[in-house]
XYZ file of C-alpha atoms in Angstrom:
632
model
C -10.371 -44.058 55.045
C -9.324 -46.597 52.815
C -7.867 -49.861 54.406
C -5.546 -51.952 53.627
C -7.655 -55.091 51.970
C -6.529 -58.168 53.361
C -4.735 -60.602 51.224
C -5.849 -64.440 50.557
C -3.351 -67.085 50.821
C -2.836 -68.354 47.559
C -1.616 -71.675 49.266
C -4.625 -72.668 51.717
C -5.524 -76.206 52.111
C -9.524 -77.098 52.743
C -10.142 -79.490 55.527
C -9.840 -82.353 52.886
C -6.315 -81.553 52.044
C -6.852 -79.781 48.606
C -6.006 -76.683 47.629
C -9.303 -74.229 47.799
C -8.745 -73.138 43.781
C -8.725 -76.399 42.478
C -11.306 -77.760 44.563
C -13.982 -75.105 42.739
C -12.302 -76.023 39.435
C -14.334 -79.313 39.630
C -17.365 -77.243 41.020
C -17.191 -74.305 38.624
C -18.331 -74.052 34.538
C -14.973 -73.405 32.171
C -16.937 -69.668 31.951
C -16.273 -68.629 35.649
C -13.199 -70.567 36.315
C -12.043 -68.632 33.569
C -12.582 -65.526 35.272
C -11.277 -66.590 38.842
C -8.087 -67.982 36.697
C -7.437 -63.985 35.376
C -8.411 -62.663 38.131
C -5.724 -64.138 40.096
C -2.622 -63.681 37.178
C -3.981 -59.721 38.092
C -3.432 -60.248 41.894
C -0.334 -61.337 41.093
C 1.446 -59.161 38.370
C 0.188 -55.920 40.321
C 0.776 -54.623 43.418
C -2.256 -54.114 45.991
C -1.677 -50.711 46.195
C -2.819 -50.138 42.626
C -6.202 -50.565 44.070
C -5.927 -47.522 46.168
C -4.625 -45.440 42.869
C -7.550 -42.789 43.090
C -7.109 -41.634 39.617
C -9.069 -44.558 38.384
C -12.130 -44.008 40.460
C -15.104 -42.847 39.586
C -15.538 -39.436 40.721
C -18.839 -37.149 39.980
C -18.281 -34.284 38.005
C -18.577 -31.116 38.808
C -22.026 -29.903 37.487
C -20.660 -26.487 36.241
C -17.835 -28.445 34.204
C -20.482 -31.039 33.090
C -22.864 -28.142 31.902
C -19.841 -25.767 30.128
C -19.169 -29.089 28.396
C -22.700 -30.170 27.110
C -22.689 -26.493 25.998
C -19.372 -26.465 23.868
C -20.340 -30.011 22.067
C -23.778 -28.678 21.412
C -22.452 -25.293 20.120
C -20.103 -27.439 18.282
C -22.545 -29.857 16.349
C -24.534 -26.973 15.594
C -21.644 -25.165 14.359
C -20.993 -28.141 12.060
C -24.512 -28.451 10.831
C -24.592 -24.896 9.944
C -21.222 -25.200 8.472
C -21.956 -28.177 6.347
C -25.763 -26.444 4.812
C -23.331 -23.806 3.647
C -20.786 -26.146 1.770
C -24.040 -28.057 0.299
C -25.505 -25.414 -0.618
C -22.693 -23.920 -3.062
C -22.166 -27.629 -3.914
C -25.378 -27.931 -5.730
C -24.435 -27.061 -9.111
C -21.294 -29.453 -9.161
C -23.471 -32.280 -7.886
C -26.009 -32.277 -10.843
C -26.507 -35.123 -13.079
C -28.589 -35.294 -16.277
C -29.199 -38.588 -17.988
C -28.157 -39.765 -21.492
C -31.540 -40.412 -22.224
C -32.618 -36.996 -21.008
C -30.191 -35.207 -23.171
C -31.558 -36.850 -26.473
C -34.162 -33.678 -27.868
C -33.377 -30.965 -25.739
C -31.324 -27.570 -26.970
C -28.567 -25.940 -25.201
C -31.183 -23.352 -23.653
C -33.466 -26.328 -22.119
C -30.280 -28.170 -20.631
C -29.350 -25.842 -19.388
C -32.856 -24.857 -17.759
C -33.024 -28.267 -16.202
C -29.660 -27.951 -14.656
C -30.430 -24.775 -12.800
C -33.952 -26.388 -11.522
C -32.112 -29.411 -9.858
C -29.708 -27.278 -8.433
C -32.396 -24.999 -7.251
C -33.848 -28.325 -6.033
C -30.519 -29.336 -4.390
C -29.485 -26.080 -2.733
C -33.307 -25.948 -1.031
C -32.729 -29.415 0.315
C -29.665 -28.296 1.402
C -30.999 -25.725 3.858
C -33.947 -27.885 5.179
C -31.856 -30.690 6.068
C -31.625 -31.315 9.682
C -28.048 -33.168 9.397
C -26.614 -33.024 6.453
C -23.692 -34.461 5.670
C -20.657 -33.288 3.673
C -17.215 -35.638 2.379
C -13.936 -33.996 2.898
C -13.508 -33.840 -0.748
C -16.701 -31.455 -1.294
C -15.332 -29.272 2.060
C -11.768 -28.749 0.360
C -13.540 -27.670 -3.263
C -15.778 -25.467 -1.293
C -12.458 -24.087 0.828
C -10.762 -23.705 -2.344
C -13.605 -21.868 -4.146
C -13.663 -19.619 -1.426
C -9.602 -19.054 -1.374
C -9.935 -17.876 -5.059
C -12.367 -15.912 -4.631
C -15.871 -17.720 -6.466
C -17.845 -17.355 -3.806
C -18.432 -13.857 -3.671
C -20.032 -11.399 -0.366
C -22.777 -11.382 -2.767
C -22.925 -15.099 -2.962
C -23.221 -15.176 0.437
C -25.880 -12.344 0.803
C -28.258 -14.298 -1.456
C -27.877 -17.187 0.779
C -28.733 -15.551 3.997
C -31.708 -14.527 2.502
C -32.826 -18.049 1.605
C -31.316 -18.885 5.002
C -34.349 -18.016 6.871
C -37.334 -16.761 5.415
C -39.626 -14.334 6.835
C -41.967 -15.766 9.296
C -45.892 -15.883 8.401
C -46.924 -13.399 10.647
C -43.972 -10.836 9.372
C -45.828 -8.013 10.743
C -46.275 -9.073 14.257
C -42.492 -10.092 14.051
C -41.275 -6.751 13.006
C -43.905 -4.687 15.914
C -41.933 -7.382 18.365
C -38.463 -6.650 16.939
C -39.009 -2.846 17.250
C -40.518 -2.873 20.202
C -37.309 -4.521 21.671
C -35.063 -2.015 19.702
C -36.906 0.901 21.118
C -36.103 -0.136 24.803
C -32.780 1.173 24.436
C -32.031 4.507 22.920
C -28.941 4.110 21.389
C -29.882 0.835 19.325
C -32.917 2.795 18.297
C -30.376 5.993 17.240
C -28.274 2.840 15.104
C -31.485 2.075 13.795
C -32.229 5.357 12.528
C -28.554 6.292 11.012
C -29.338 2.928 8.831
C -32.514 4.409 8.023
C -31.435 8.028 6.791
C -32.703 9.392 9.357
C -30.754 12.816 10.740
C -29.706 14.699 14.101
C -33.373 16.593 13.900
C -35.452 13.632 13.439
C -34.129 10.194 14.464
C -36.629 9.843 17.091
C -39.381 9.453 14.392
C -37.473 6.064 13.273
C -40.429 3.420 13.588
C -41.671 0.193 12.906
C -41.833 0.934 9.496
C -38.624 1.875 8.678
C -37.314 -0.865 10.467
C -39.636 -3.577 7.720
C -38.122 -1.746 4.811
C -34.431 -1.977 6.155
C -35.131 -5.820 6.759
C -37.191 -5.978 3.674
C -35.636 -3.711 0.850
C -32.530 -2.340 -0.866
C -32.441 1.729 0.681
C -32.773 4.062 -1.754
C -28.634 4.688 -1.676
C -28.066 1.471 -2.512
C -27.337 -0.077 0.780
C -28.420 -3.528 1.306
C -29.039 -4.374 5.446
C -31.117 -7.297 4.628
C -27.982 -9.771 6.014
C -25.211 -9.177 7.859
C -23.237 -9.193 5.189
C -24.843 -5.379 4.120
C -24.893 -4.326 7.929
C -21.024 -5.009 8.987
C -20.449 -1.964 6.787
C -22.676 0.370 8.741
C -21.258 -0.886 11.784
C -17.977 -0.223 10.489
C -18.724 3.426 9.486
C -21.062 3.935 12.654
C -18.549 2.624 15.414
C -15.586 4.453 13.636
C -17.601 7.824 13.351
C -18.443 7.908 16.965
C -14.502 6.775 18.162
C -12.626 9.691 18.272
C -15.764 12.047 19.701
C -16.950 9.852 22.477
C -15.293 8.893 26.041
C -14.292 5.396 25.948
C -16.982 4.138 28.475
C -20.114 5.652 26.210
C -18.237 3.756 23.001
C -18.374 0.493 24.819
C -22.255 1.397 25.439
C -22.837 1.759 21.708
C -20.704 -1.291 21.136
C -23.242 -3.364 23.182
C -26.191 -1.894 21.667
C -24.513 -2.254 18.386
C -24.469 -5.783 19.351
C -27.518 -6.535 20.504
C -29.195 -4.549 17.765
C -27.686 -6.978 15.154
C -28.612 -9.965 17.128
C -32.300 -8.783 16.704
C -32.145 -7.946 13.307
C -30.678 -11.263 12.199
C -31.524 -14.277 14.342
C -30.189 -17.276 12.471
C -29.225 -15.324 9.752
C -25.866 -13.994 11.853
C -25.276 -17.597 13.099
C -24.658 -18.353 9.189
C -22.871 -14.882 8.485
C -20.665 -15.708 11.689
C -19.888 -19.457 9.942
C -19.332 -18.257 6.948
C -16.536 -16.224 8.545
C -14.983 -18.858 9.750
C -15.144 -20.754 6.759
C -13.117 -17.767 4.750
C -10.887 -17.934 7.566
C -10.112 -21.953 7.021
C -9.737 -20.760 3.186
C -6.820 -18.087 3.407
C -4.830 -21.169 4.366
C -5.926 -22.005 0.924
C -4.658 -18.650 -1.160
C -2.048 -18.222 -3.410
C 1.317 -17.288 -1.403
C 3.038 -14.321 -3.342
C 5.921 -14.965 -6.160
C 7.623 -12.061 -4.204
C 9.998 -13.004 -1.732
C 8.934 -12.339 1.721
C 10.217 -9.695 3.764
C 12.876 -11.439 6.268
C 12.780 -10.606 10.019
C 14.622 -7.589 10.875
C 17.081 -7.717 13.836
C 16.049 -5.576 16.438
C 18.283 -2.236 16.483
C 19.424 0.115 19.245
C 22.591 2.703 19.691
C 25.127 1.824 22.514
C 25.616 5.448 24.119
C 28.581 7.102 24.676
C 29.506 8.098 28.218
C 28.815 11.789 27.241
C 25.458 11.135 25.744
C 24.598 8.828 28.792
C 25.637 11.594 31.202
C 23.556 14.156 29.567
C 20.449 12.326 29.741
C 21.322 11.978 33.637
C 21.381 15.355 33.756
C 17.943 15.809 32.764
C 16.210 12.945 34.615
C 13.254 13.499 36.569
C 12.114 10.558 38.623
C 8.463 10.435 40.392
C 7.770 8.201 42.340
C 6.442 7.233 45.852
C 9.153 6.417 48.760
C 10.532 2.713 49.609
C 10.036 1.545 52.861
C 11.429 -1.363 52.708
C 13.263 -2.598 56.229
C 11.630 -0.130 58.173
C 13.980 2.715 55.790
C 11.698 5.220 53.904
C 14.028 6.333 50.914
C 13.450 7.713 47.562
C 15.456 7.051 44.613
C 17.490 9.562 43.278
C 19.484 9.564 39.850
C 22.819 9.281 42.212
C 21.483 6.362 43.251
C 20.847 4.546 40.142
C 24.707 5.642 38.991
C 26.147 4.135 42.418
C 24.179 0.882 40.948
C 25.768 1.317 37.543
C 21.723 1.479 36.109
C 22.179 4.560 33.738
C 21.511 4.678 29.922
C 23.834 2.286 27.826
C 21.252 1.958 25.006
C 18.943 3.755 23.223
C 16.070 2.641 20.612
C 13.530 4.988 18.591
C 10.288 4.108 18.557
C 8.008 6.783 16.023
C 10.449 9.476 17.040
C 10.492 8.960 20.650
C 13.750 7.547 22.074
C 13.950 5.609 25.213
C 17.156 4.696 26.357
C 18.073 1.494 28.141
C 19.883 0.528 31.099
C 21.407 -3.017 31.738
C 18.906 -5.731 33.032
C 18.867 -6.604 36.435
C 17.950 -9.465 38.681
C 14.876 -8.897 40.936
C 13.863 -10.872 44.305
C 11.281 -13.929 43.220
C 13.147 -14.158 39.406
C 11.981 -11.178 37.712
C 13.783 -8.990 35.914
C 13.550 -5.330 35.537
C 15.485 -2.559 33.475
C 15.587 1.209 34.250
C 14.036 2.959 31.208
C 15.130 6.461 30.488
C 11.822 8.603 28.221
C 13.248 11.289 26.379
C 10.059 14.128 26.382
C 10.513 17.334 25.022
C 13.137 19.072 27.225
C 12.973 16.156 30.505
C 13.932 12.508 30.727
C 11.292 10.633 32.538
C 12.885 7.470 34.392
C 10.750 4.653 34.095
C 10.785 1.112 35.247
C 10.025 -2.005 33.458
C 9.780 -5.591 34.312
C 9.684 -8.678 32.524
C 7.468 -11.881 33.998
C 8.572 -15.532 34.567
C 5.846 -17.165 33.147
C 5.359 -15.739 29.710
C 8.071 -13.713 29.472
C 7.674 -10.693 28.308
C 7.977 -6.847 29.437
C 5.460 -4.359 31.207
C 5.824 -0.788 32.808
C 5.398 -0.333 36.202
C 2.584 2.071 37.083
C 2.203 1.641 40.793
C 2.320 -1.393 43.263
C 1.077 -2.198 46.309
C 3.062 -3.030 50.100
C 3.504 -5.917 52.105
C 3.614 -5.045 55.886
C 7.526 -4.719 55.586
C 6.882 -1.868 52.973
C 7.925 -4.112 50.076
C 6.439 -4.941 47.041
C 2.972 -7.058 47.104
C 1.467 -6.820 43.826
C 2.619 -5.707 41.204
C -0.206 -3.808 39.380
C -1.417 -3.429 35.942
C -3.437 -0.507 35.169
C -6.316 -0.727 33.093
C -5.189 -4.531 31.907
C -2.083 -6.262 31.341
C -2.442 -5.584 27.711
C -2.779 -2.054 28.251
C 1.199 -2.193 30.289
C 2.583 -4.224 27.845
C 5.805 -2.927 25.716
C 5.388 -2.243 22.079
C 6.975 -5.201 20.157
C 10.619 -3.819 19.407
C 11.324 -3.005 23.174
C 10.695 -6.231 23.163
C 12.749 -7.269 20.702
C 15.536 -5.086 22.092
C 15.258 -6.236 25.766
C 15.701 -9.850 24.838
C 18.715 -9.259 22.389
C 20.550 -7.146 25.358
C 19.552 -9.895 27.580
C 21.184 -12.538 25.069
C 24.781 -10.448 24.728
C 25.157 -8.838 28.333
C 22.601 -11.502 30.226
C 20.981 -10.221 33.791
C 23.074 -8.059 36.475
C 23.081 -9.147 40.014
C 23.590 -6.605 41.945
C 25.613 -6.818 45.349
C 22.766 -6.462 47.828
C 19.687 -7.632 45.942
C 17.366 -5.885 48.549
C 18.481 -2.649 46.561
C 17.261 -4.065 43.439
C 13.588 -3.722 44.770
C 14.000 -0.651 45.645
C 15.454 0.645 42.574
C 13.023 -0.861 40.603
C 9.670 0.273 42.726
C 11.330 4.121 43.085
C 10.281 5.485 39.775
C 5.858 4.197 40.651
C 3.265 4.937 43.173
C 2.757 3.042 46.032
C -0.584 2.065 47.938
C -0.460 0.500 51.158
C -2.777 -2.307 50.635
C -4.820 -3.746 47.970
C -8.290 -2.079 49.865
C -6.670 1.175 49.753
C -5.640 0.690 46.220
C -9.138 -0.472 45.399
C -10.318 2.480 46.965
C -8.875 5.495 45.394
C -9.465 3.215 41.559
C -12.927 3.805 42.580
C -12.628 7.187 43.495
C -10.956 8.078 40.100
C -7.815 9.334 42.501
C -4.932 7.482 40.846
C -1.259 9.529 40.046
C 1.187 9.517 37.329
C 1.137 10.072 33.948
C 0.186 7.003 33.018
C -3.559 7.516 33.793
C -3.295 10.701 32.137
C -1.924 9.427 28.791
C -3.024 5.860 28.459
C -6.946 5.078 27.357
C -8.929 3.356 30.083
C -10.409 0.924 27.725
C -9.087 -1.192 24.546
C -10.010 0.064 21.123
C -11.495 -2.814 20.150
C -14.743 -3.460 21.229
C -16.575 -4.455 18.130
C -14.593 -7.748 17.944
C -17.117 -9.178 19.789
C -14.751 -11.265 21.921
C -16.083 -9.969 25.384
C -19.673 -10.488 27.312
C -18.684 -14.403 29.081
C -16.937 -15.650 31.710
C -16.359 -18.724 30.157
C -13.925 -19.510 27.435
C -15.354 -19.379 23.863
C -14.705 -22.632 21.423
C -11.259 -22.874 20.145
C -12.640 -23.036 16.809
C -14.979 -20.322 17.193
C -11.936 -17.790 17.351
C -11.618 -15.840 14.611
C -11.128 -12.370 13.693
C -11.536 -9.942 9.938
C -9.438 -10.647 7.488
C -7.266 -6.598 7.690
C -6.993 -6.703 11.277
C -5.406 -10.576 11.357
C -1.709 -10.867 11.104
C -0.057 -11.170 7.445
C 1.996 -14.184 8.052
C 3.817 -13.666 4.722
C 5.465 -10.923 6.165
C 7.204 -10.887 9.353
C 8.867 -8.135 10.824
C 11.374 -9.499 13.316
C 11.837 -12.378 15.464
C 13.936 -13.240 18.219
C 14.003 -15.451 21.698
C 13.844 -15.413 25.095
C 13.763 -18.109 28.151
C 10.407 -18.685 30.121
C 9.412 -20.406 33.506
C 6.654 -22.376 32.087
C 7.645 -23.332 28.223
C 11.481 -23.190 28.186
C 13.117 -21.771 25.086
C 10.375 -19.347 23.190
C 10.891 -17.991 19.566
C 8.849 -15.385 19.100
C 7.745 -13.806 16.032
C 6.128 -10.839 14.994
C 4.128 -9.830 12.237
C 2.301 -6.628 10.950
C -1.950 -6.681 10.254
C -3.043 -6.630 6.969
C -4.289 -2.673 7.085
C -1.158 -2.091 9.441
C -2.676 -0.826 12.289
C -1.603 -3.822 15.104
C 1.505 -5.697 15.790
C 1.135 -9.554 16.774
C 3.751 -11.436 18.492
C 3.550 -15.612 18.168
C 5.034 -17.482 20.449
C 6.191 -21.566 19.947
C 8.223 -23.645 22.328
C 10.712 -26.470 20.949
C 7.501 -28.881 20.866
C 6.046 -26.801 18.272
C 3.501 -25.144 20.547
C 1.938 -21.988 19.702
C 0.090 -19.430 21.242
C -0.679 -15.656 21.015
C 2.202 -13.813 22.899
C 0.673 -10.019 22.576
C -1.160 -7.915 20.342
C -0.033 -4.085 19.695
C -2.022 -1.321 18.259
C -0.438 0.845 16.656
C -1.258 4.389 18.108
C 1.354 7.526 19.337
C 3.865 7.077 22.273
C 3.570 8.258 25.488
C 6.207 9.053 28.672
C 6.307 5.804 29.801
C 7.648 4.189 26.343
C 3.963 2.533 25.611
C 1.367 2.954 23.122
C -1.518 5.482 23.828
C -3.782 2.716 22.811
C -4.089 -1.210 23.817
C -6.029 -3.975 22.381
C -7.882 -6.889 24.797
C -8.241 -10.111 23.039
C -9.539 -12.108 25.519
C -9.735 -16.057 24.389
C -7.197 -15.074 21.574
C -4.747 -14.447 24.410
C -4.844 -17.510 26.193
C -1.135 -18.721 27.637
C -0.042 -21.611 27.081
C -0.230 -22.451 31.014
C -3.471 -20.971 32.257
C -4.225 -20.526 36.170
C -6.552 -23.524 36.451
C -9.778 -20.807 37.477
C -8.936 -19.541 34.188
C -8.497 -22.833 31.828
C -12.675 -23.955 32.396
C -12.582 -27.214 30.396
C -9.863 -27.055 28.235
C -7.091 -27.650 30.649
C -4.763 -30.387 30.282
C -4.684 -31.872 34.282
C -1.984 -34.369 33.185
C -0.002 -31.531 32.361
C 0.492 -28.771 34.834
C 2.839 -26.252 35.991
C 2.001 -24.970 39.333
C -1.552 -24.136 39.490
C -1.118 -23.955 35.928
C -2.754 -25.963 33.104
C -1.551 -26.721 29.820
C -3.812 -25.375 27.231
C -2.357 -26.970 24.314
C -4.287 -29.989 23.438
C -7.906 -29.190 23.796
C -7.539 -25.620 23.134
C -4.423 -23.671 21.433
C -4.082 -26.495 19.122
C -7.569 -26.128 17.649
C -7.832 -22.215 17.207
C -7.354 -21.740 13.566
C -5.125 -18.995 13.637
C -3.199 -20.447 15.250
C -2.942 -23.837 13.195
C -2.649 -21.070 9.951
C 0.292 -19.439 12.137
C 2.487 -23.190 12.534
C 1.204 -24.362 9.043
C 2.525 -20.745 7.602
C 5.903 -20.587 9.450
C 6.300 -22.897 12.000
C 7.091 -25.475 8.985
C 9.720 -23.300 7.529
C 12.027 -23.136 10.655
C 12.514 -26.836 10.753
């Protein structure tokens, strides 16, 4: 398609004898022989080829990248505005000024009178402004305000409710509002719980009930007028309804619980929501503790003795679907696994369960996988889990599907990846065996497949997989134990197929990590990133485990998120977390990076999601600034 272009001879006489360049010398202005002059040094410092270098041309972009992208920066300048009519708004006070000459006459009381009117004037100028604009200096007082604690929930009540004042017509707005609330029953039942209204009588919740909620204090006190007043009900409401609902009729209420709040507030929860993220930017601002903070712990586990080893042979009960690998059909067996030397060396107690540990061993394609031994009640459950090359970390093996050979295909992950992943000091234990003994290769590493797949179900192909998932016909105990959804569907992080704004990532203040305090930390060696040090940390109400991860270029990204909930027989948590954006790899599958991959930067079919994305979530940034620094 594109031709060679055919080069001029430099050297070429004209029929007079001159050379053709210095002929047009005479004929062209200083201007354009200027031009010719440096366009022929180009021809000759680069090579012709550069010309067919197709990174320079100008290709048309796609129109779904070029709309996700006008989207972002618009969400991001509004952001911004939104952002900056909050700092100006608490700025108003510092930003008075009285003249000398204004001073002269007036008492304490008056002065004082006339300072609160111009900052009355200033914060209502504030919110009209279309763009205001706000130094660095006034964001960092604001920040710092915030970080100790001046700017109070109350604070920021009273400015939603200058935010956006209620429209002229407020009647015909609140018939609309209810009107859309009453379309779907369970908003309307979230409506009436705010209301007081009871089990006998929540139907009766009307239009009038909703203008006082919007309008008034309740008579209990409760204050729904914001956001700020409603995240408590939704609090209370969601965790009320957790524990006597199925997990498919919570996520319902979650989405109604959404939408409801979007109808109730407008604007207003655009402002609570940046406010948020402001408080967020702040913490980076608070007061670390005089205490010393509590060092990593090593992770710990028992080397068995031979007799303890043997006895938990003795009571090991495998289930599992037949290998068919090479045209054989054989099931594994606990003789088996001792011919391969893959019996309990190790053991680790996690909330009174102990798992024991066999050593690591090499699987075909460069995974890894361990034979994990589930002590439960009077039977030891042999389990299998498997570590991935990319991110590098461990997940149980539920079930997998064949190749046409009978070997493994896909290796599949339940209800989510999340929801297979190991709680955090497996983890930590799997990489620290991995560091003293390193990975076995066994003598025929067919075997190792087949060791590995014998303790999971087995489905012949991904249809007939597909098929019994939608036929709720799926064995083993792990979709008898595990919850088919996360637990934490009012973080709001679902509902898009697109990737949300880096800076737009943020999460409550007990359920984020407690960087002051990490629990343990250790490494391990991935495909994609090298040498990883990973660190873990504990929530602020103690109820999740986070696990950082950061290469040797000081690149950071959210590893896995644990909540804490009982064991179960395969050695995981009852209960799993989704994160969605939060858990974004450092490499991303490029149908999964939208427009925050880095193309000069790939692995694979990977993209690097440092620069235009990792780097700008602010936990993240808090997370390097907090302890990243202190490991240098």
């Amino acid at each position: 398609m594109f031709g060679r272009s055919r080069s001029e001879k430099a050297n070429a006489k004209s029929i007079d004898g001159m050379k053709g360049q210095q002929k047009g010398r005479k004929q062209l202005g200083a201007d354009a022989q200027a031009k010719i002059d440096d366009s022929i040094k180009v021809q000759k410092l680069q090579p012709e080829e550069a010309v067919l270098d197709a990174k320079v041309l100008p290709w048309k972009a796609d129109p779904a990248v070029e709309e996700a992208e006008q989207k972002a920066a618009q969400d991001k300048a509004q952001a911004e505005i939104q952002q900056n009519r909050i700092i100006s708004f608490f700025s108003a006070e510092a930003k008075v000024e009285v003249t000398p000459e204004e001073i002269v006459g007036m008492d304490s009381r008056s002065l004082k009178d006339l300072k609160r009117a111009r900052a009355n004037d200033l914060r209502r100028a504030a919110i009209e402004e279309d763009d205001p604009k706000v130094t660095r200096e006034e964001r960092e007082a604001f920040l710092q305000r915030l970080a100790e604690g001046k700017v109070t929930a109350r604070d920021e009540n009273n400015f939603l409710l200058l935010v956006c004042d209620m429209p002229k017509d407020a009647a015909l707005d609140f018939t609309q509002k209810f009107e859309q609330i009453a379309m779907d029953p369970r908003q309307t039942q979230i409506l009436a719980v705010a209301a007081g209204y009871n089990l006998t009588n929540w139907k009766q919740v009307d239009k009038e009930a909703l203008t006082k909620l919007l309008t008034e204090v309740q008579d209990d006190g409760d204050d729904y007028r914001t956001p700020v007043g409603f995240l408590k009900l939704r609090r209370h409401f969601l965790e009320g309804i957790r524990s006597r609902t199925k997990e498919q009729v919570y996520k319902a209420y979650v989405h109604s619980m959404n939408e409801l709040e979007m109808t109730l507030y407008g604007v207003r929860l655009d402002y609570f929501r940046q406010f948020e993220l402001l408080r967020h930017e702040a913490r980076k601002l608070m007061p670390t503790s005089t205490t010393e903070s509590v060092r990593p712990t090593e992770a710990r586990f028992e080397v068995l003795t031979s007799e303890r080893s043997a006895e938990i042979m003795g009571r090991a009960v495998i289930e599992g679907d037949p290998w068919r690998g090479g045209g054989l059909e054989r099931h594994l067996s606990t003789h088996a696994l001792t011919l391969a030397k893959l019996v309990p060396l190790f053991a680790l107690r996690i909330d009174g369960l102990e798992v024991g540990l066999s050593d690591i061993f090499q699987l075909p394609g460069g995974r890894a996988a361990v034979m994990a031994y589930v002590l439960v009640q009077d039977e030891v459950k042999v389990r299998t889990y498997y570590r991935t090359n990319t991110q590098g970390f461990w997940h149980y093996l539920p079930d997998y599907t064949r190749r046409a050979d009978g070997k493994i295909d896909f290796y599949c992950i339940g209800y989510g990846e999340e929801s297979v992943t190991l709680p955090m000091e497996v983890q930590a234990v799997l990489a620290r065996i991995e560091a003293e003994r390193g990975v076995k290769v066994l003598p025929n590493i067919a075997d190792s497949e087949f060791l590995a797949a014998g303790t999971a179900f087995a489905y012949d192909t991904r249809q007939d997989y597909q098929m019994q998932w939608s036929y709720g016909r799926m064995r083993g105990d792990y979709y008898q134990e595990v919850s088919a959804e996360p637990v934490n569907h009012d973080f709001d992080i679902h509902g898009s197929n697109q990737k949300k704004a880096p800076y737009t990532l943020s999460i409550d203040y007990n359920r984020s990590p407690d960087f002051e305090a990490r629990t343990l930390q250790y490494e391990i060696e991935t495909t994609d990133a090298g040498h990883v040090i990973v660190d873990g940390f504990k929530s602020y109400d103690g109820q999740y485990n986070w696990l950082f991860c950061r290469d040797s270029k000081d690149r950071a990204w959210v590893g896995a998120v644990e909540a804490i909930s009982p064991m179960t027989s395969m050695g995981l948590r009852r209960d799993w977390i989704a994160l969605g954006d939060f858990m974004t790899a450092l490499y991303e599958h490029t149908s999964q990076a939208g427009i925050y991959g880095d193309r000069n930067d790939t692995k694979g079919a990977r993209q690097c999601m440092w620069n235009n994305y990792l780097s700008n979530i602010p936990l993240i940034q808090e997370y390097l600034r907090k302890v990243g620094a202190k490991n240098e």
